[in-house]
PDB file of C-alpha atoms in Angstrom:
ATOM      1  CA  MET C   1     -21.289  -5.730 -25.338  1.00 88.00           C
ATOM      2  CA  ILE C   2     -21.727  -4.366 -21.850  1.00 95.00           C
ATOM      3  CA  GLN C   3     -23.695  -6.756 -19.594  1.00 97.00           C
ATOM      4  CA  ARG C   4     -22.536  -5.825 -16.067  1.00 98.00           C
ATOM      5  CA  ILE C   5     -21.861  -2.288 -14.826  1.00 98.00           C
ATOM      6  CA  LEU C   6     -20.382  -1.721 -11.382  1.00 98.00           C
ATOM      7  CA  VAL C   7     -21.161   1.782 -10.008  1.00 98.00           C
ATOM      8  CA  GLY C   8     -19.003   3.017  -7.171  1.00 96.00           C
ATOM      9  CA  TYR C   9     -21.610   4.876  -5.126  1.00 95.00           C
ATOM     10  CA  ASP C  10     -21.570   7.406  -2.258  1.00 91.00           C
ATOM     11  CA  ASP C  11     -23.506  10.587  -1.423  1.00 90.00           C
ATOM     12  CA  GLY C  12     -21.649  12.815  -3.890  1.00 89.00           C
ATOM     13  CA  ALA C  13     -23.262  14.537  -6.899  1.00 91.00           C
ATOM     14  CA  LEU C  14     -20.729  12.968  -9.249  1.00 92.00           C
ATOM     15  CA  SER C  15     -21.565   9.519  -7.923  1.00 93.00           C
ATOM     16  CA  GLN C  16     -25.200  10.210  -8.790  1.00 94.00           C
ATOM     17  CA  LYS C  17     -24.065  11.343 -12.248  1.00 95.00           C
ATOM     18  CA  ALA C  18     -22.149   8.068 -12.669  1.00 96.00           C
ATOM     19  CA  LEU C  19     -25.281   6.157 -11.703  1.00 97.00           C
ATOM     20  CA  GLU C  20     -27.423   8.050 -14.217  1.00 97.00           C
ATOM     21  CA  THR C  21     -24.872   7.437 -16.976  1.00 97.00           C
ATOM     22  CA  ALA C  22     -24.726   3.775 -16.030  1.00 98.00           C
ATOM     23  CA  ILE C  23     -28.546   3.571 -16.206  1.00 98.00           C
ATOM     24  CA  GLU C  24     -28.506   5.036 -19.702  1.00 97.00           C
ATOM     25  CA  MET C  25     -25.831   2.611 -20.831  1.00 97.00           C
ATOM     26  CA  ALA C  26     -27.568  -0.329 -19.135  1.00 97.00           C
ATOM     27  CA  ARG C  27     -30.883   0.587 -20.776  1.00 96.00           C
ATOM     28  CA  ASN C  28     -29.250   0.490 -24.209  1.00 93.00           C
ATOM     29  CA  ASN C  29     -27.475  -2.847 -23.510  1.00 95.00           C
ATOM     30  CA  LYS C  30     -30.018  -4.570 -21.228  1.00 94.00           C
ATOM     31  CA  ALA C  31     -27.211  -4.721 -18.664  1.00 97.00           C
ATOM     32  CA  GLU C  32     -27.332  -5.365 -14.931  1.00 98.00           C
ATOM     33  CA  ILE C  33     -26.152  -2.653 -12.514  1.00 98.00           C
ATOM     34  CA  PHE C  34     -24.229  -3.369  -9.348  1.00 98.00           C
ATOM     35  CA  ILE C  35     -24.278  -0.432  -6.900  1.00 98.00           C
ATOM     36  CA  VAL C  36     -21.305  -0.711  -4.581  1.00 97.00           C
ATOM     37  CA  SER C  37     -20.332   1.452  -1.599  1.00 95.00           C
ATOM     38  CA  VAL C  38     -17.139   0.866   0.338  1.00 94.00           C
ATOM     39  CA  LEU C  39     -16.751   1.430   4.114  1.00 90.00           C
ATOM     40  CA  ASP C  40     -13.311   2.622   5.054  1.00 85.00           C
ATOM     41  CA  ILE C  41     -13.198   3.306   8.807  1.00 72.00           C
ATOM     42  CA  PRO C  42     -10.050   5.422   9.421  1.00 65.00           C
ATOM     43  CA  LEU C  43      -7.197   3.852  11.404  1.00 52.00           C
ATOM     44  CA  TYR C  44      -7.370   6.456  14.135  1.00 51.00           C
ATOM     45  CA  ILE C  45     -10.949   5.481  14.883  1.00 50.00           C
ATOM     46  CA  SER C  46     -10.272   1.758  14.894  1.00 49.00           C
ATOM     47  CA  SER C  47      -6.945   1.914  16.761  1.00 52.00           C
ATOM     48  CA  PRO C  48      -7.338   0.703  20.359  1.00 54.00           C
ATOM     49  CA  ASP C  49      -4.484   2.904  21.625  1.00 56.00           C
ATOM     50  CA  MET C  50      -5.966   6.173  20.350  1.00 55.00           C
ATOM     51  CA  LEU C  51      -9.321   6.147  22.134  1.00 53.00           C
ATOM     52  CA  PRO C  52     -10.652   5.303  25.596  1.00 55.00           C
ATOM     53  CA  PRO C  53     -11.154   1.667  26.733  1.00 56.00           C
ATOM     54  CA  ASP C  54     -14.650   1.570  25.267  1.00 56.00           C
ATOM     55  CA  ASN C  55     -13.120   2.120  21.804  1.00 56.00           C
ATOM     56  CA  ILE C  56     -14.847  -1.043  20.522  1.00 64.00           C
ATOM     57  CA  SER C  57     -18.210   0.566  21.116  1.00 74.00           C
ATOM     58  CA  ILE C  58     -17.111   3.809  19.463  1.00 74.00           C
ATOM     59  CA  THR C  59     -15.752   1.956  16.430  1.00 75.00           C
ATOM     60  CA  LYS C  60     -18.900  -0.168  16.261  1.00 79.00           C
ATOM     61  CA  PHE C  61     -21.042   2.990  16.461  1.00 82.00           C
ATOM     62  CA  PHE C  62     -19.170   4.601  13.493  1.00 82.00           C
ATOM     63  CA  TYR C  63     -19.243   1.363  11.530  1.00 84.00           C
ATOM     64  CA  ASP C  64     -22.923   0.562  12.122  1.00 89.00           C
ATOM     65  CA  ASN C  65     -24.124   4.074  11.356  1.00 90.00           C
ATOM     66  CA  THR C  66     -22.005   4.430   8.245  1.00 90.00           C
ATOM     67  CA  ARG C  67     -23.202   1.037   6.953  1.00 93.00           C
ATOM     68  CA  LEU C  68     -26.814   2.000   7.616  1.00 95.00           C
ATOM     69  CA  TYR C  69     -26.308   5.327   5.840  1.00 94.00           C
ATOM     70  CA  PHE C  70     -24.877   3.600   2.752  1.00 95.00           C
ATOM     71  CA  GLU C  71     -27.623   1.003   2.733  1.00 96.00           C
ATOM     72  CA  LYS C  72     -30.280   3.739   2.712  1.00 97.00           C
ATOM     73  CA  LEU C  73     -28.433   5.563  -0.121  1.00 95.00           C
ATOM     74  CA  GLN C  74     -28.255   2.332  -2.090  1.00 97.00           C
ATOM     75  CA  GLU C  75     -31.933   1.567  -1.472  1.00 97.00           C
ATOM     76  CA  GLN C  76     -32.885   4.917  -3.063  1.00 97.00           C
ATOM     77  CA  ALA C  77     -30.492   4.339  -5.963  1.00 97.00           C
ATOM     78  CA  ALA C  78     -31.877   0.822  -6.532  1.00 98.00           C
ATOM     79  CA  ILE C  79     -35.390   2.193  -6.791  1.00 98.00           C
ATOM     80  CA  ARG C  80     -34.217   4.556  -9.483  1.00 97.00           C
ATOM     81  CA  VAL C  81     -32.609   1.675 -11.433  1.00 98.00           C
ATOM     82  CA  LYS C  82     -35.691  -0.521 -11.049  1.00 98.00           C
ATOM     83  CA  GLU C  83     -37.892   2.298 -12.394  1.00 97.00           C
ATOM     84  CA  GLU C  84     -36.047   1.772 -15.660  1.00 96.00           C
ATOM     85  CA  GLY C  85     -36.848  -1.938 -15.612  1.00 97.00           C
ATOM     86  CA  LEU C  86     -33.202  -2.871 -15.061  1.00 98.00           C
ATOM     87  CA  ALA C  87     -31.750  -5.582 -12.828  1.00 98.00           C
ATOM     88  CA  VAL C  88     -29.836  -4.198  -9.849  1.00 98.00           C
ATOM     89  CA  THR C  89     -27.734  -5.565  -7.040  1.00 98.00           C
ATOM     90  CA  THR C  90     -26.495  -3.514  -4.086  1.00 98.00           C
ATOM     91  CA  LYS C  91     -23.483  -4.269  -1.905  1.00 97.00           C
ATOM     92  CA  VAL C  92     -21.684  -2.503   0.961  1.00 96.00           C
ATOM     93  CA  LEU C  93     -18.098  -3.714   1.225  1.00 96.00           C
ATOM     94  CA  GLU C  94     -15.241  -2.905   3.548  1.00 92.00           C
ATOM     95  CA  GLY C  95     -11.680  -1.802   2.838  1.00 91.00           C
ATOM     96  CA  ASN C  96      -9.746   0.691   0.784  1.00 91.00           C
ATOM     97  CA  PRO C  97     -12.323   2.060  -1.713  1.00 92.00           C
ATOM     98  CA  GLY C  98     -10.155   1.950  -4.838  1.00 93.00           C
ATOM     99  CA  LYS C  99      -8.708  -1.494  -4.199  1.00 96.00           C
ATOM    100  CA  THR C 100     -12.080  -2.878  -3.145  1.00 96.00           C
ATOM    101  CA  LEU C 101     -13.930  -1.577  -6.248  1.00 97.00           C
ATOM    102  CA  VAL C 102     -11.196  -3.040  -8.546  1.00 97.00           C
ATOM    103  CA  TRP C 103     -11.356  -6.374  -6.704  1.00 98.00           C
ATOM    104  CA  TYR C 104     -15.148  -6.581  -6.773  1.00 98.00           C
ATOM    105  CA  ALA C 105     -15.289  -5.680 -10.458  1.00 98.00           C
ATOM    106  CA  GLU C 106     -13.081  -8.712 -11.130  1.00 98.00           C
ATOM    107  CA  GLU C 107     -15.143 -10.850  -8.740  1.00 98.00           C
ATOM    108  CA  ILE C 108     -18.445 -10.135 -10.597  1.00 98.00           C
ATOM    109  CA  LYS C 109     -16.781  -9.962 -14.022  1.00 98.00           C
ATOM    110  CA  ALA C 110     -18.015  -6.411 -14.614  1.00 98.00           C
ATOM    111  CA  ASP C 111     -17.611  -5.041 -18.099  1.00 98.00           C
ATOM    112  CA  LEU C 112     -17.523  -1.422 -16.919  1.00 98.00           C
ATOM    113  CA  ILE C 113     -16.776   0.447 -13.727  1.00 98.00           C
ATOM    114  CA  ALA C 114     -18.568   3.811 -13.442  1.00 97.00           C
ATOM    115  CA  ILE C 115     -17.370   6.219 -10.736  1.00 95.00           C
ATOM    116  CA  GLY C 116     -17.421   9.917 -10.056  1.00 91.00           C
ATOM    117  CA  SER C 117     -14.285  12.018  -9.871  1.00 86.00           C
ATOM    118  CA  ASN C 118     -13.880  13.865  -6.643  1.00 71.00           C
ATOM    119  CA  ASN C 119     -12.139  16.787  -8.389  1.00 53.00           C
ATOM    120  CA  ARG C 120      -9.478  17.050  -5.681  1.00 53.00           C
ATOM    121  CA  GLY C 121      -6.572  19.332  -6.189  1.00 50.00           C
ATOM    122  CA  VAL C 122      -2.953  18.154  -6.553  1.00 48.00           C
ATOM    123  CA  LEU C 123      -2.156  18.377  -2.840  1.00 44.00           C
ATOM    124  CA  ASP C 124      -5.342  16.593  -1.779  1.00 45.00           C
ATOM    125  CA  ARG C 125      -4.588  13.738  -4.191  1.00 45.00           C
ATOM    126  CA  LEU C 126      -1.025  13.541  -2.880  1.00 47.00           C
ATOM    127  CA  PHE C 127      -2.051  13.202   0.758  1.00 43.00           C
ATOM    128  CA  LEU C 128      -5.508  11.628   0.499  1.00 44.00           C
ATOM    129  CA  GLY C 129      -5.265   9.726  -2.754  1.00 57.00           C
ATOM    130  CA  SER C 130      -8.019   9.459  -5.305  1.00 83.00           C
ATOM    131  CA  VAL C 131     -10.343   6.528  -5.699  1.00 89.00           C
ATOM    132  CA  SER C 132     -10.942   7.294  -9.373  1.00 89.00           C
ATOM    133  CA  ASN C 133      -7.242   7.631 -10.058  1.00 88.00           C
ATOM    134  CA  TYR C 134      -6.562   4.282  -8.408  1.00 91.00           C
ATOM    135  CA  VAL C 135      -9.340   2.560 -10.333  1.00 94.00           C
ATOM    136  CA  ILE C 136      -8.182   3.998 -13.654  1.00 92.00           C
ATOM    137  CA  HIS C 137      -4.645   2.744 -13.118  1.00 92.00           C
ATOM    138  CA  HIS C 138      -5.407  -0.672 -11.648  1.00 95.00           C
ATOM    139  CA  ALA C 139      -8.650  -1.929 -13.143  1.00 96.00           C
ATOM    140  CA  LYS C 140      -8.573  -4.540 -15.886  1.00 96.00           C
ATOM    141  CA  ARG C 141     -12.038  -3.397 -16.954  1.00 95.00           C
ATOM    142  CA  MET C 142     -13.278  -0.322 -18.828  1.00 96.00           C
ATOM    143  CA  VAL C 143     -13.629   2.655 -16.521  1.00 96.00           C
ATOM    144  CA  LEU C 144     -16.023   5.616 -16.875  1.00 95.00           C
ATOM    145  CA  VAL C 145     -15.265   8.612 -14.718  1.00 93.00           C
ATOM    146  CA  THR C 146     -17.882  11.353 -14.473  1.00 92.00           C
ATOM    147  CA  LYS C 147     -16.748  14.914 -13.844  1.00 88.00           C
ATOM    148  CA  ASN C 148     -18.379  18.311 -13.456  1.00 82.00           C
TER     149      ASN C 148
END
């Protein structure tokens, strides 16, 4: 039985679709939903040699604003989950998105990870990677990937 569903969440339409699917599954199982967003500040922004001496303030600006953006997204998503009478927990984590989602799923003992596919082409996946692909291949939990 599914009791804990981790939803990898960002501002994409497929992420929203993953959340809606998770809500439906949670409603049928009386499960708890964990909405998780992962901050991944690129190396070139956080590298002290790449930017002017006030790089710390630039990095902090990007970090703080991105965290705030995700927190607002999660707040709206949590309202949607609560409307269904379901328990919800939100969390903004830091790191590589795929690795962090897999780690956190283990940490909370999630029964299911729900994520959206980004529908990248072969070259994009080669150079940029794919969060959903990583999660599918490394998670020890069931994985639901929503697509268009």
